[in-house]
Structure formats: C-alpha cells, structure tokens
Coordinates of C-alpha atoms in Angstrom, one line a residue:
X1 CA 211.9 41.2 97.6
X2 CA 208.6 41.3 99.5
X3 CA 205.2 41.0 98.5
X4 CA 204.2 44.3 97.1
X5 CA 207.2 44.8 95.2
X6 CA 207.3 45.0 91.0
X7 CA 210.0 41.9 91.6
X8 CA 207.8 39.7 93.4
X9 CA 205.2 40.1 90.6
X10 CA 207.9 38.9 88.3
X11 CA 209.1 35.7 90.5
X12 CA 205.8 34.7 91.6
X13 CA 204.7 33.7 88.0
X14 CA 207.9 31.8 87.2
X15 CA 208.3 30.1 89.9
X16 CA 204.6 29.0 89.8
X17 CA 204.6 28.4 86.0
X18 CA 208.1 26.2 86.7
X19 CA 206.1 24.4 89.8
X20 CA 203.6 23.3 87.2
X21 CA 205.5 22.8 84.6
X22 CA 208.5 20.4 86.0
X23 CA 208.0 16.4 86.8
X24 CA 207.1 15.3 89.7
X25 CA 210.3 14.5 90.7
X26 CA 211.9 17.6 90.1
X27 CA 209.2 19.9 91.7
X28 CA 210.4 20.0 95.2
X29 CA 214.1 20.7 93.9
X30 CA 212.6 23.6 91.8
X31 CA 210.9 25.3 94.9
X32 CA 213.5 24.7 97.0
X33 CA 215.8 26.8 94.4
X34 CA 212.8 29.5 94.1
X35 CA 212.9 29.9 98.2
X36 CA 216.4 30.2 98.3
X37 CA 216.6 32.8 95.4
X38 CA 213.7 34.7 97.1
X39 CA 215.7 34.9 100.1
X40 CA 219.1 35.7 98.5
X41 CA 217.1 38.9 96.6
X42 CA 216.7 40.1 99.8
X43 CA 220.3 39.4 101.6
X44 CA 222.9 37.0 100.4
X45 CA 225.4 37.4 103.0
X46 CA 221.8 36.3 105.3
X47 CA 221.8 33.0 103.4
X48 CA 223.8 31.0 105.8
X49 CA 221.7 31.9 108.7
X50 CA 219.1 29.9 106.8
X51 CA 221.0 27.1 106.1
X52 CA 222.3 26.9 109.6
X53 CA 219.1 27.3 111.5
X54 CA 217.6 24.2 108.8
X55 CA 220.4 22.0 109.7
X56 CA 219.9 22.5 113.2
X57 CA 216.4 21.5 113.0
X58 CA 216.7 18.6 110.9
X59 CA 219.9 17.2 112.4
X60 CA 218.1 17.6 116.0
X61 CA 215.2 15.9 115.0
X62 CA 216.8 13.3 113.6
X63 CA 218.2 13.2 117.1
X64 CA 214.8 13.1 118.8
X65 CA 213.3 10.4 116.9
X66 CA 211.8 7.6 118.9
X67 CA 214.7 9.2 121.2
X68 CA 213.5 11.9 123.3
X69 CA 216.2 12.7 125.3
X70 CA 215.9 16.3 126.9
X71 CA 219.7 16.8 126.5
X72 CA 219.6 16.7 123.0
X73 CA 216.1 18.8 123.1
X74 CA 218.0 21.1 124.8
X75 CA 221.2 21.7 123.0
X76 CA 218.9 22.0 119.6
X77 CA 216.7 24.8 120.8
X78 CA 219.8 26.6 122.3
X79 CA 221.7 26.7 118.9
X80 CA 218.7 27.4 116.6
X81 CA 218.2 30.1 119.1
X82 CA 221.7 30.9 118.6
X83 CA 221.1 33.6 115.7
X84 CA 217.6 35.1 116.4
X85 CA 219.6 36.3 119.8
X86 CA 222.7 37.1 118.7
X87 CA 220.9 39.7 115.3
X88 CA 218.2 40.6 117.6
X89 CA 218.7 41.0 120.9
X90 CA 222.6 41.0 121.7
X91 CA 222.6 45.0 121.5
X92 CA 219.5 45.0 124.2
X93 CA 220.8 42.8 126.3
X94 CA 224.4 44.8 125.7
X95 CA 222.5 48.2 126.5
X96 CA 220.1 46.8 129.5
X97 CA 223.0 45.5 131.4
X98 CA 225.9 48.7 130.8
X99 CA 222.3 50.9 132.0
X100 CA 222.1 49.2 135.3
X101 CA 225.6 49.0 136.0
X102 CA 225.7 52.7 135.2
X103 CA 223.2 53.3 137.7
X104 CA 225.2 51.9 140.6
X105 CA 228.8 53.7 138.9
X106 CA 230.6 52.1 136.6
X107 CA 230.3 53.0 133.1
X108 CA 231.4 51.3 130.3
X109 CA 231.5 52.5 126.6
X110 CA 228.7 50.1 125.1
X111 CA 229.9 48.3 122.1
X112 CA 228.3 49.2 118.6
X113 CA 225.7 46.7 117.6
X114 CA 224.5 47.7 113.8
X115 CA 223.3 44.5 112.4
X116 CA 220.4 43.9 109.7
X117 CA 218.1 41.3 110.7
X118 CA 218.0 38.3 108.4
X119 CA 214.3 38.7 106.8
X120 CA 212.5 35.7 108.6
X121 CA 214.4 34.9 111.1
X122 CA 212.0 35.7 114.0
X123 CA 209.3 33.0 111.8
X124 CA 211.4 30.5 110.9
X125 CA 213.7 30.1 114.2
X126 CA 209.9 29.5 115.7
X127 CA 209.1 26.8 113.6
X128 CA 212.5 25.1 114.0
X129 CA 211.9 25.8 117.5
X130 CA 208.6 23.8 117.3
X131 CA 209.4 21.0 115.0
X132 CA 212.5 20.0 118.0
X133 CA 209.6 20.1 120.5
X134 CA 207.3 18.2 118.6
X135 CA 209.3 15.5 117.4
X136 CA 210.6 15.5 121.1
X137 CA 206.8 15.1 122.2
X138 CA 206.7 11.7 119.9
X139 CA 205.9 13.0 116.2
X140 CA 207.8 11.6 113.5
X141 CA 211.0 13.2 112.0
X142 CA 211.3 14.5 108.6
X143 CA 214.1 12.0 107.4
X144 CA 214.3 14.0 103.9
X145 CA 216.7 16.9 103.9
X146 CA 215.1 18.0 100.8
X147 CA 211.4 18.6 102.5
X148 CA 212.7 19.9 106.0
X149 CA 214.6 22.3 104.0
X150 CA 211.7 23.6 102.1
X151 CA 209.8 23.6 105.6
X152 CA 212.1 25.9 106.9
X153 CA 212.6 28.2 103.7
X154 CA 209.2 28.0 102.4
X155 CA 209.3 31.5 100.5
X156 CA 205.6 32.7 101.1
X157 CA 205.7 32.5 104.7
X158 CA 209.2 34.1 105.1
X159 CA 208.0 37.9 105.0
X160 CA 205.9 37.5 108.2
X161 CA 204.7 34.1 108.7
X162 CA 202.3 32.1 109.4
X163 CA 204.6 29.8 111.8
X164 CA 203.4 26.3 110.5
X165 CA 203.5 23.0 112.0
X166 CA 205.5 20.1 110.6
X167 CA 202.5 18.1 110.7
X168 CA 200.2 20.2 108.7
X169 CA 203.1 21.7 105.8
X170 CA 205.6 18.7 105.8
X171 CA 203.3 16.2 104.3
X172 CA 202.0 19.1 101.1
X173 CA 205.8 19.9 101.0
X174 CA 206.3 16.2 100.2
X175 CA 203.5 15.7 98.4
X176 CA 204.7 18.3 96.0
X177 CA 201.1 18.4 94.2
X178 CA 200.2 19.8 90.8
X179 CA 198.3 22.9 91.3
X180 CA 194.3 23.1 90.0
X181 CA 192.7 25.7 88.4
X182 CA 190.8 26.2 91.6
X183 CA 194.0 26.1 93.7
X184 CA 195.6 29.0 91.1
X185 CA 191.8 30.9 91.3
X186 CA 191.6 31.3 95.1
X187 CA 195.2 31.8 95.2
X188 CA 194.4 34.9 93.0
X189 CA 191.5 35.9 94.9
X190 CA 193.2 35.9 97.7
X191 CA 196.2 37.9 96.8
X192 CA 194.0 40.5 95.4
X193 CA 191.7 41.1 99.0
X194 CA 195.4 40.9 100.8
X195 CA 196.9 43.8 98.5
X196 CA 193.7 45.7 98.8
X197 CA 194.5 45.5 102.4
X198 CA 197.9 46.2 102.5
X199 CA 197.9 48.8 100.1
X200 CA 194.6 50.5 99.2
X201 CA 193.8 50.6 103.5
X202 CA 196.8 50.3 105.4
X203 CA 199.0 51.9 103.4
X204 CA 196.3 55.2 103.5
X205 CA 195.8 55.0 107.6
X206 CA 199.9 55.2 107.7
X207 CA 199.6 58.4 106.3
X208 CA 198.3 59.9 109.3
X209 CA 199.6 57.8 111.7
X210 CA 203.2 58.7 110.5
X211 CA 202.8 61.9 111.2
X212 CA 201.3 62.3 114.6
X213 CA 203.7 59.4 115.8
X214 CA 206.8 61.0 114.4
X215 CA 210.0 61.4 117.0
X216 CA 209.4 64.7 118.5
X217 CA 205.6 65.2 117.4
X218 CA 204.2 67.8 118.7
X219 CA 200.8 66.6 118.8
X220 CA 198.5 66.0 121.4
X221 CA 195.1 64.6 123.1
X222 CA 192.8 63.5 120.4
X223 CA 195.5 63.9 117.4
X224 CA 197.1 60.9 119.4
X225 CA 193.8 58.6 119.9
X226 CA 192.6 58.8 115.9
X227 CA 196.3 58.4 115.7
X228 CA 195.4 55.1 117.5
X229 CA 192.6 53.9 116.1
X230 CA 193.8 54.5 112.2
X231 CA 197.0 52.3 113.7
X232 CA 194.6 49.7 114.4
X233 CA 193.4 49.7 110.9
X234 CA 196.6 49.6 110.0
X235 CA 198.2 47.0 111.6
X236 CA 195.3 44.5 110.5
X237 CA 195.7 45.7 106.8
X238 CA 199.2 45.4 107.0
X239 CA 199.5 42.3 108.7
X240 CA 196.7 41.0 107.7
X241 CA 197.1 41.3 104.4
X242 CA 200.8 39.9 104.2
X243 CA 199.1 37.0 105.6
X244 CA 196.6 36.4 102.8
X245 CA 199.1 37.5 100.7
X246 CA 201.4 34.6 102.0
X247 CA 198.0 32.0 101.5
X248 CA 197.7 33.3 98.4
X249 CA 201.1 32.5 97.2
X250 CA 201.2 29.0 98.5
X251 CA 197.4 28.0 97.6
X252 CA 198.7 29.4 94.1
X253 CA 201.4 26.5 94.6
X254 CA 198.7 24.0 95.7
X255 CA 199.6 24.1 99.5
X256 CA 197.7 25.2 102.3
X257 CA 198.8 27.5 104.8
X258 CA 197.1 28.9 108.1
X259 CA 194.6 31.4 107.7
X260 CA 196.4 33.4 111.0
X261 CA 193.4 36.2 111.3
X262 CA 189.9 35.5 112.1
X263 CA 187.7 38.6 112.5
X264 CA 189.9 39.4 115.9
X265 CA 187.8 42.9 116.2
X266 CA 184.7 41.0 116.9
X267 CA 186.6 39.6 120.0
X268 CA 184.4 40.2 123.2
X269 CA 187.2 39.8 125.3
X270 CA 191.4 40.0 125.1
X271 CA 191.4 36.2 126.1
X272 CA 188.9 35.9 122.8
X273 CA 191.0 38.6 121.0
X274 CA 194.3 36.6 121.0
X275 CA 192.7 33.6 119.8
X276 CA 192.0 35.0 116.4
X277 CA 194.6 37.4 116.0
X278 CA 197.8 36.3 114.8
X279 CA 196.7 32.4 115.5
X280 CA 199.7 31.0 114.6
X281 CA 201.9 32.6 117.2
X282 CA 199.6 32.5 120.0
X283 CA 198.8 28.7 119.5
X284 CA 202.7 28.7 119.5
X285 CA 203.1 30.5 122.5
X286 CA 200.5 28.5 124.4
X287 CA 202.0 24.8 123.1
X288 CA 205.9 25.8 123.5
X289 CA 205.7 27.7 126.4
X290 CA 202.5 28.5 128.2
X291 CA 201.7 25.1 128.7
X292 CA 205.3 23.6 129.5
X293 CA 205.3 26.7 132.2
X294 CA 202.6 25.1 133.8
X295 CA 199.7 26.5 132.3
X296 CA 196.3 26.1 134.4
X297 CA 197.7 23.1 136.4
X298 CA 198.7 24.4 139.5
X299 CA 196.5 27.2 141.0
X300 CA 195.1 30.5 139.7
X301 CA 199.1 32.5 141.0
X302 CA 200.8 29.8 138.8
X303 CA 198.5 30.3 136.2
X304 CA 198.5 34.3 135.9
X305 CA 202.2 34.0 136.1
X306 CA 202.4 32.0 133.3
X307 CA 200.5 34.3 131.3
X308 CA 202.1 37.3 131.8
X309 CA 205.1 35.7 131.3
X310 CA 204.4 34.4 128.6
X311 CA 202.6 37.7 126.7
X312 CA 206.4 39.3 128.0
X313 CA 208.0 37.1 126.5
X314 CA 205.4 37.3 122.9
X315 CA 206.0 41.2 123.5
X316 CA 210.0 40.9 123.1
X317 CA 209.4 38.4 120.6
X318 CA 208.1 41.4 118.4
X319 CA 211.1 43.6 119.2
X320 CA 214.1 44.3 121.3
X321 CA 212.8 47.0 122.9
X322 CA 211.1 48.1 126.8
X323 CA 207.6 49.2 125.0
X324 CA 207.5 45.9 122.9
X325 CA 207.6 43.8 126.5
X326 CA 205.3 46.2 127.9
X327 CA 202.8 46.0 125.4
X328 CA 202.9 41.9 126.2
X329 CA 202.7 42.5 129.6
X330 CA 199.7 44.5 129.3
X331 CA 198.0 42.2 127.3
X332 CA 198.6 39.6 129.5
X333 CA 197.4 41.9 132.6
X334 CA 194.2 42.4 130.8
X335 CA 193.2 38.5 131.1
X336 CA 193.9 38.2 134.2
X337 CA 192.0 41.2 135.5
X338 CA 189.3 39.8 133.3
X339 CA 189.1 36.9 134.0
X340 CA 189.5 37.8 138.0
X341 CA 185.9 40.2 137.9
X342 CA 184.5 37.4 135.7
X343 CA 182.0 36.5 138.6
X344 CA 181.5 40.4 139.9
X345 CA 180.2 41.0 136.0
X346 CA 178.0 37.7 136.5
X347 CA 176.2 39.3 139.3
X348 CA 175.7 42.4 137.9
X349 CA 174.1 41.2 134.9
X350 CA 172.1 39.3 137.1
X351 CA 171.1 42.1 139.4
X352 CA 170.3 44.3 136.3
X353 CA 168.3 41.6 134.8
X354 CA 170.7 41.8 131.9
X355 CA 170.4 39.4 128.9
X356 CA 174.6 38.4 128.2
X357 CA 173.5 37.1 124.6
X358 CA 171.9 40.5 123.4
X359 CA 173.4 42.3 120.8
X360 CA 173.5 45.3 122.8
X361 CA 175.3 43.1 125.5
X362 CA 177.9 41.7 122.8
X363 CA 178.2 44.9 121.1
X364 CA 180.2 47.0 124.2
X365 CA 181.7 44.3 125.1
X366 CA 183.0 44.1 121.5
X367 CA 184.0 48.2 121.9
X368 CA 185.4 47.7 125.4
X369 CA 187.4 45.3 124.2
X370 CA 188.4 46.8 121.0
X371 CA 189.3 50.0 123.7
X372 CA 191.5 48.1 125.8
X373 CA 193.7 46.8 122.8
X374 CA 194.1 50.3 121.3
X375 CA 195.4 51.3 124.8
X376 CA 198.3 48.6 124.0
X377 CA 198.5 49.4 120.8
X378 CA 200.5 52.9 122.3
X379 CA 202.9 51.2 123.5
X380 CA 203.6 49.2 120.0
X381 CA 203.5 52.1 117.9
X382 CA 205.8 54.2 120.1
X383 CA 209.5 54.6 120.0
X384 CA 210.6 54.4 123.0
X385 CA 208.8 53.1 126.7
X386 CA 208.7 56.9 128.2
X387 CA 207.5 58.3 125.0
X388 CA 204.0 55.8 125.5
X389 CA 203.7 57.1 129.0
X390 CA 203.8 60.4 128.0
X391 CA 201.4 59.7 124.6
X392 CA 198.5 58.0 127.0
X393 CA 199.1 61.1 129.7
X394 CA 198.1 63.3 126.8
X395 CA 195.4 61.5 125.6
X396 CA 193.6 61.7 129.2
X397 CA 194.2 64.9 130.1
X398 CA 194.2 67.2 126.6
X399 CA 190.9 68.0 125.2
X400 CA 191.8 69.4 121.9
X401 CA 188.1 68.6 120.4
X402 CA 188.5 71.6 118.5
X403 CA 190.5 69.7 115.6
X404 CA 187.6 68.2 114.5
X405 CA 186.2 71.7 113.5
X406 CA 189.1 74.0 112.6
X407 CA 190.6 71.5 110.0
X408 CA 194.0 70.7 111.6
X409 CA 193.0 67.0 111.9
X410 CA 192.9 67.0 107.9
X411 CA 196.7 68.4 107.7
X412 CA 198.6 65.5 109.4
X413 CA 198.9 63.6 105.9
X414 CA 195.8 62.8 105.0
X415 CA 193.2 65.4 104.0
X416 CA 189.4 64.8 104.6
X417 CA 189.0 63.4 101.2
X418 CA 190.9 60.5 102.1
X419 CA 189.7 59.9 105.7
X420 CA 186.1 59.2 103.6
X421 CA 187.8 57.5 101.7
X422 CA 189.6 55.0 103.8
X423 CA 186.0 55.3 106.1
X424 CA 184.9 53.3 103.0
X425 CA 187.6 50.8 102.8
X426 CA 186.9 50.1 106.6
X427 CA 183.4 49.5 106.2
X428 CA 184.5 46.9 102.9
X429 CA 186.6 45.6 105.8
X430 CA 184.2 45.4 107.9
X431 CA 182.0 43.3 106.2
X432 CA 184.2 41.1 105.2
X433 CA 185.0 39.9 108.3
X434 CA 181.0 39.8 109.6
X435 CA 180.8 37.3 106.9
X436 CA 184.4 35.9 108.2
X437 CA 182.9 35.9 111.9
X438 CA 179.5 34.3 110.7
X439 CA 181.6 31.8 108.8
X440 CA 181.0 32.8 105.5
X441 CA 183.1 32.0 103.1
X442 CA 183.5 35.0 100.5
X443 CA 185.4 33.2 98.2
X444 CA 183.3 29.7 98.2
X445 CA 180.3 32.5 97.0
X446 CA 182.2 34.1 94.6
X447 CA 183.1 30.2 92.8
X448 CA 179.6 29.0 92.6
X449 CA 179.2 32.2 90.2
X450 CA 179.2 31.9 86.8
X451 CA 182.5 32.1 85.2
X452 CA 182.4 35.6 83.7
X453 CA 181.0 37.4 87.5
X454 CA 184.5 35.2 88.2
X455 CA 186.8 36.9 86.0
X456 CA 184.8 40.5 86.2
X457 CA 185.4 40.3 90.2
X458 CA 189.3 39.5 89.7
X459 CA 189.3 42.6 87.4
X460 CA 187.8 45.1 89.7
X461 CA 189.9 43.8 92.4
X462 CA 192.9 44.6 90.5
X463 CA 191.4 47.7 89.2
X464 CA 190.4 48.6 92.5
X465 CA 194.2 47.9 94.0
X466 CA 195.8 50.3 91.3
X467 CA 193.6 52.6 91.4
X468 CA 192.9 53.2 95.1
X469 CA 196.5 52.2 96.2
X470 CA 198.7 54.7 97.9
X471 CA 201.9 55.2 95.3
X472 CA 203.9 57.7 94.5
X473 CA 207.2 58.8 95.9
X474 CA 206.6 58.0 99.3
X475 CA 206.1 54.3 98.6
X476 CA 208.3 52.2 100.1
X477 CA 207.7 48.4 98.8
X478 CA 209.5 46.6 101.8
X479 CA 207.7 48.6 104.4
X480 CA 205.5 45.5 105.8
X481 CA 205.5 46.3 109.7
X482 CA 205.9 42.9 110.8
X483 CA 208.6 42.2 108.3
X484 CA 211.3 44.4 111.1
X485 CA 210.4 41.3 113.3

C-alpha cells in the first residue's frame, strides 16, 4: 500500500477518523495498530524486520541513557545495521568480491541473492541509527515502548521518508494530539499539490524517460539529454511529492513532519543544492557521519575526504549498485572543485567589474548548477556504471538536432501534445517554488481566503489530479522511485 494507491485512499480516512474519534488514552495504541497494518499490506513476512530494528533502538537507548558508553553505541548501530545489509547489500558485496577474485583466477559460482527489500528499511534503520547517536551525544531516551515504536513505524514516512529526529517527532508521538480543522485542511492541501506532483508531472516526464532509458536503447545524443532533464522533473515530482504526500498524511493526524525539499533548483551552487534537496538525509549525513569523520577540523585534505566519502557513502545509501556510488562521488567532487576555484571566480568577477548579486549573475549560476546535477543525474537513472559512460559519450559527441524537426522526439512515449502539456505543469511548478524560495507560504494565502475560494481550490486540485493524471494500463500504483531504496 503506498500513497497513490485506491487502498491508501481507503486507510487514510479510517485511520484518521479512528485517531479522532478514540480517547486520549487509546490514540497512540490505535496508530500504532494503523502503522503496523499499513506495513503488513505491503509485506507480512517483512514485519519482523520492523519489530527487530525498534527493539534495537529502544533497548540501545535505554542503554545509552545518562550512560554513553561507546561499546554499547557500537554494538546497537551494528545490529540495527544488521538487516538493511544483509536485504540490501549482501548480494553486492557477494558479487564485488567473487569479481575481483575472478580477476586474479579463481572463480567461484556466486550464490543467489533474490530478496525483496522490506519497504522502509533504508528510512527507518537511519532514524534508529540516529536516535543511538543522539541519546549517545546526551539527549534523553524514550522510556515508553509504545512511542519509540510509533517513532520507528510511523506509517506516513515509511514509503520514502522524511528521516526524523527523536527530538522533533517523539514529543507529538507522545503528545498524541486531537487534530484541528486547520491541521485536517492543510493536510488536504497538501496531499492534493503532492499528487499533482507525483501523478499529473512525474508520472507524464516518465513516459519519455522510460523509453529512451530502456536496457538496450538505441537512442542517442540529444534523445539522451531531454531524456535528462524530463528525469529531473521527475525525480522532484516523484520524490517530492511522496514527501508532501507523507506531510500531508501526518499534518492530517496533527503531527508535523520535515518539509525535506526547498526549492533545490534555485540552488546557485551543489554545496547550496544539497541543502535543500532531500534535507533530511543530508542533515543526517552531515550529523552522523560527516561531522564524526572530521568534518572541517583538520585541514582542507581531511575535509574534502570527508566529503567524498561521505556523498559515496549517501550514493550506496540509494542503491547497491557501482553508478549509485558514483553518482555520490560526483556530487561530492563538485564541492570540492567548487569550492577550490572559489577565489579564481572572485577575481574574475572583480576584473570584469561584475556585480555577484545581479540577477543575471544568479541566474547562470542557477543553470550551471542545475547542468552539473543533470550530469549526475546519468549515472542515477542508468542501469549499470558502463552504460552511464557510454550515455554521457553520446551526449557529447552526437548531434542528432534533427529530432527536434522530423518528429521522432514526439515518438518515445509522449507525443508533442503532452510535452506542452507537462511544459505547463513545470511552469505551475515553477512558481510554486519562487514563492517557496521567496518564502511564501501558498497555503497560509490560500487560508486567509474566504471559505468557499477554500473549498473551490481543494476541488480543482482534485479535479485537476484526475483529470490531468497519467492512468490507464500502464499505471503502476507502487512505482514511487525512492520507495526501491
């Protein structure tokens, strides 16, 4: 059961309407039952997982409090580490280490590694991960088994996150609050603008994408770099949108959860870039490992070490898989070359009597960097590490600009009546997140409206959803990209 599924449009309303409805006392057990249900729709035989990673966590931290002993740190992060390695990576490692010791003679019949990977389990291991280290670092352990379970198996954040922090969901999971009208209205608001996302944009860009990405594609040059940029639409739809989907839910439940995007295409630099995309992982990254690694402390080597070790590192976090790492790597080898020709773009700015707060000035540094994530953004989408290489080889050196006249760019999935059409949804995008990036608040506007403009936007939001949606018999409900990690 994931977001955009008929199910979850069933569930979501009873367990709100049993959230409300309950006693006080009683609310917590009733979500707890709701997360666990959402997650047994999904996988049963997965449930244990769960249960073992939360009673790692709260058994460690109840370890670690006022006692923070790095043996016990240790032994907790090993074993809630334990099955994210074991579902996830056991095969790569398995395959990595029979390649190289094929390459020196012996071969060995690798083993066969088909397991499914427990929906979550990437999300929640993290925030297990972090609680250990926080309670480690001095903060207080969640002595009720009740609320660190619900922590852990919070259901709107177990398709792709955010990764909370005990100190900011703990205390509302505790609280167990009554939702307001004005909790269940921006919850709704904000479900509507993350399924427009997901299905009305990202849904439509995957059409193309799909097709020119396909194992054994045939296509080349400029068929690969739209291919590129529609991905870039997409991934923000798509994970974008699960994320507001995933505020929506809770908010709907009267808890507050990360907003994990903010307006990341109006980065001027990668540093900038990975401060508003996907927040929650890269403020975990930086905490739980950057910083322990060193960070800045010890000299500029240490420090661009412990970046691209630690974008590696966020790169196989996203899959078991050579590109993945690359893909980290490379954004990681960005900063540092940015940040290393800092001063030599100083001085030419100086020398060209160059004013670095003009629009012009922000606006290609917008597109440059924009240009430099799409080049990462091969490596992502691929399927395996060579067949990148040979994608950004073709992209330099084939000059097909003909599609763009002969009409074979409209027969990859998407004929020119969509690509205007989704042109539209990107510029809706678009200004959404100029108001996002000027920190408007859309939704605070639309509430000091009168009631009806209220309910009339709601309406055409949900018009607008089933209307413009990609359906049909290619529609595959579970197919969130970031849900595989």
């Amino acid at each position: 059961m994931v977001f955009n599924s008929a199910q979850f449009l069933l569930f979501l309303p009873l367990a709100a309407l049993g959230y409300f409805a309950v006693p006080q006392k009683a609310r917590r057990v009733w979500l707890l039952l709701a997360c666990y249900f959402f997650y047994f729709c999904w996988n049963p035989a997965h449930l244990p997982v769960l249960a073992f990673v939360t009673a790692v966590g709260y058994l460690g931290g109840r370890l670690l409090d006022g006692k923070p002993r790095k043996g016990a740190l240790a032994a907790g992060i090993v074993l809630a580490l334990a099955p994210l390695i074991g579902f996830k990576y056991l095969g790569f490692l398995t395959k990595s280490v029979l390649s190289v010791l094929a390459h020196v003679g012996v071969q060995i019949a690798p083993p066969a590694f088909d397991f499914l990977l427990p929906m979550g389990i990437s999300f929640y291991t993290l925030q297990a991960v972090g609680y250990l280290v926080d309670t480690y670092r001095g903060e207080r352990a969640e002595h009720d088994l009740l609320d660190f379970a619900l922590f852990i198996s919070f259901f709107p954040q177990m398709v792709s996150g955010p990764i909370s922090r005990g100190k900011s969901l703990l205390p509302q999971l505790s609280a167990a609050k009554r939702p307001t009208f004005d909790d269940l209205r921006d919850g709704v608001l904000l479900l509507i603008w993350g399924y427009f996302l997901k299905i009305v944009v990202a849904d439509r860009a995957a059409l193309f994408v799909a097709a020119v990405y396909a194992p054994e594609s045939e296509y080349e040059g400029w068929f690969y770099i739209i291919a590129t940029l529609l991905f870039a639409l997409q991934l923000y739809g798509d994970f974008g949108g699960c994320s507001v989907m995933a505020m929506g839910t809770a908010k709907i439940l009267g808890i507050d959860l990360i907003d994990n995007f903010n307006a990341p295409y109006f980065s001027q630099s990668i540093a900038e870039f990975w401060r508003r995309w996907h927040i929650s992982l890269s403020t975990w990254f930086r905490d739980y490992l950057y910083i322990p690694l060193g960070g800045n402390r010890r000299g500029a080597l240490r420090k661009d070490f412990n970046v691209l070790v630690t974008f590696a590192v966020s790169g196989l976090w996203h899959g078991a898989q050579w590109n993945y790492m690359a893909w980290g790597f490379l954004n990681g080898l960005y900063q540092i070359i940015g940040a290393a020709l800092l001063p030599l773009r100083k001085a030419v700015i100086r020398a060209l009597h160059i004013d670095p707060q003009s629009r012009l000035h922000k606006l290609l540094r917008v597109v440059v960097t924009f240009a430099l994530f799409n080049s990462t953004l091969v490596f992502f989408r691929a399927y395996r590490l060579m067949d990148a290489v040979r994608i950004l080889i073709s992209m330099a050196t084939v000059h097909n600009f003909e599609i763009f006249t002969d009409g074979s760019l409209f027969a990859c999935g998407m004929d020119a009546f969509n690509f205007a059409l989704l042109g539209v949804y990107a510029l809706v995008m678009l200004a959404v997140d100029v108001c996002k990036y000027k920190q408007i608040k859309v939704r605070s506007v639309i509430e000091k409206q009168h009631w009806l403009c209220q309910v009339a936007v709601v309406v055409l939001g949900v018009l607008a959803v089933l209307l413009l949606g990609v359906y049909g018999p290619g529609f595959e409900a579970s197919n969130f990209i970031y849900s595989q990690f």
